[in-house]
Amino acid sequence: MTTVRIQAGKRFVASIRTPGDKSISHRALMLAALANGSSTIRGLSDGEDVGRTKTIIQQLGASVVEHEGYVIVTGPEKGLRATSETLDCGNSGTTIRLLIGLVAGIPGLHHLDGDASLRRRPMDRVAVPLELMGVHVEGKGPTHTPPVTVAGIQHPRGISYHVPKASAQVKSAVLFAGLSATGNVVVTEDVRTRANTEEMLRQAGVSISSTDYRDGRSITMDPVRPKARDWFVPGDPSQAAFFVITGLLHQHGEVVIHPIYDGPERIGFLSVLERMGGDISRIPTAHGLEVRARTSALTGTSIHAHEIPSVDEVPALVVAACAATGTTRFIDMGELRIKESDRFAESVALARALGAHVDIDGDDFTVVGLGSARSFTPFSFAAPHDHRMAMSAAIAGFCGNGVEISGAESVATSFPNFFELLTSS
Ligand code: S3P
């Protein structure tokens, strides 16, 4: 395990380019591998999670050629095929859940596994709809934790499926499995989650329509093989969140974030921070949203999980809440418990380590802010297998009074040069 010490930063005046969006990177690789012919992908994330997906599509028969700044993926004319090798998804929940759907339509047995963290994560949420499509999925115990075996078939059954708990990964697994289904696939969700799969399937020539209702969405897809095309991956908003918050919390903070993907389900954290009093500018560009943030005095607010679907940015927002004046309520945050670590417990531990008072009530918790990051206690934090907890601890130490992080190598799963960007301004 690697231990990283972050000192209190003297200033944070920086121009930050985040890695290519992780969700779009995984999907671009998978869609390119499914297509017949060559696709060029520019701006792919250089994190280990996306590297896992890149290796696995090659195990399934796609070719990947790396060039400076882009990769060329060629999907085999006759389609991907099963391999007896284990598909090692490492720490990546998106790799394993989307792939379980993708391999459902490739005849034969597929073996998927991952690291100690992934082996604790439930796969029943994707196994349930796939079984309804006639595809047998087997994992360990009642929640189907990895290793997982999928018995893929040429034509899974068409399905109309309501995703019971908002999850972009489950929605996407059903759509991927549906690409070779016997009939239409309809997926509904009560909370709109990131739309990357729908958007990208449409761009790859798949006939797919999407209708919003109340807070939810209904998606209908006609099965067809995706077409090869060129993909551009914009910057990752979830990674930008760490630097926007650093710009706001540091007493000498001023940050410019290069254009990021601006899907509404991904940038809810910006609205939350603006509501807390954050001095943030949003500048639309042809390649996504440029964001600027500077030192701000924040006040507490209430944050509901549906404002931050998938709750990826919540640990970083907990750090903002600790620096705010007043109380911040985090509501309906149960999904945090089944991420790369139990982020509910870890976020509470992080806030307490900084010296903030935290109360827990079921799936809600409240943080009483310390009024400024300068009041944070110097602390140490263990974040093995959880990149977002390690990065949240790092920005807290940098804006506050230092931190020692063990398990800091986890950051490489999504953002290999994160520490360098944080500490070199
Ligand atoms: C992702 C979905 C999210 C999120 C993850 C990426 C995706 O999980 O946590 O980082 O790319 O589909 P949910 O399935 O809980 O929405």
Coordinates of C-alpha atoms and ligand atoms in Angstrom, one line a residue, residues 23 27 94 167-169 194 310 312 339 388, ligand 1:
S23 CA -18.5 6.5 -18.3
R27 CA -19.0 2.8 -23.5
T94 CA -18.9 -0.1 -14.5
S167 CA -28.7 2.9 -11.6
A168 CA -27.1 3.9 -14.9
Q169 CA -25.1 0.6 -14.8
R194 CA -26.6 9.6 -16.8
S310 CA -25.2 7.8 -8.7
D312 CA -20.3 9.8 -7.0
K339 CA -19.7 1.7 -3.9
R388 CA -13.0 8.9 -4.6
Ligands
S3P1 C1 -21.7 4.7 -13.8 C2 -22.8 4.6 -13.0 C3 -22.8 4.9 -11.6 C4 -21.5 5.5 -11.0 C5 -20.3 5.0 -11.7 C6 -20.4 5.1 -13.2 C7 -21.8 4.4 -15.2 O1 -23.4 3.9 -10.8 O2 -21.4 5.3 -9.6 O3 -19.2 5.8 -11.2 O4 -20.8 4.7 -16.0 O5 -22.8 3.9 -15.6 P1 -25.0 3.6 -10.8 O6 -25.2 2.4 -11.6 O7 -25.2 3.4 -9.3 O8 -25.8 4.7 -11.4

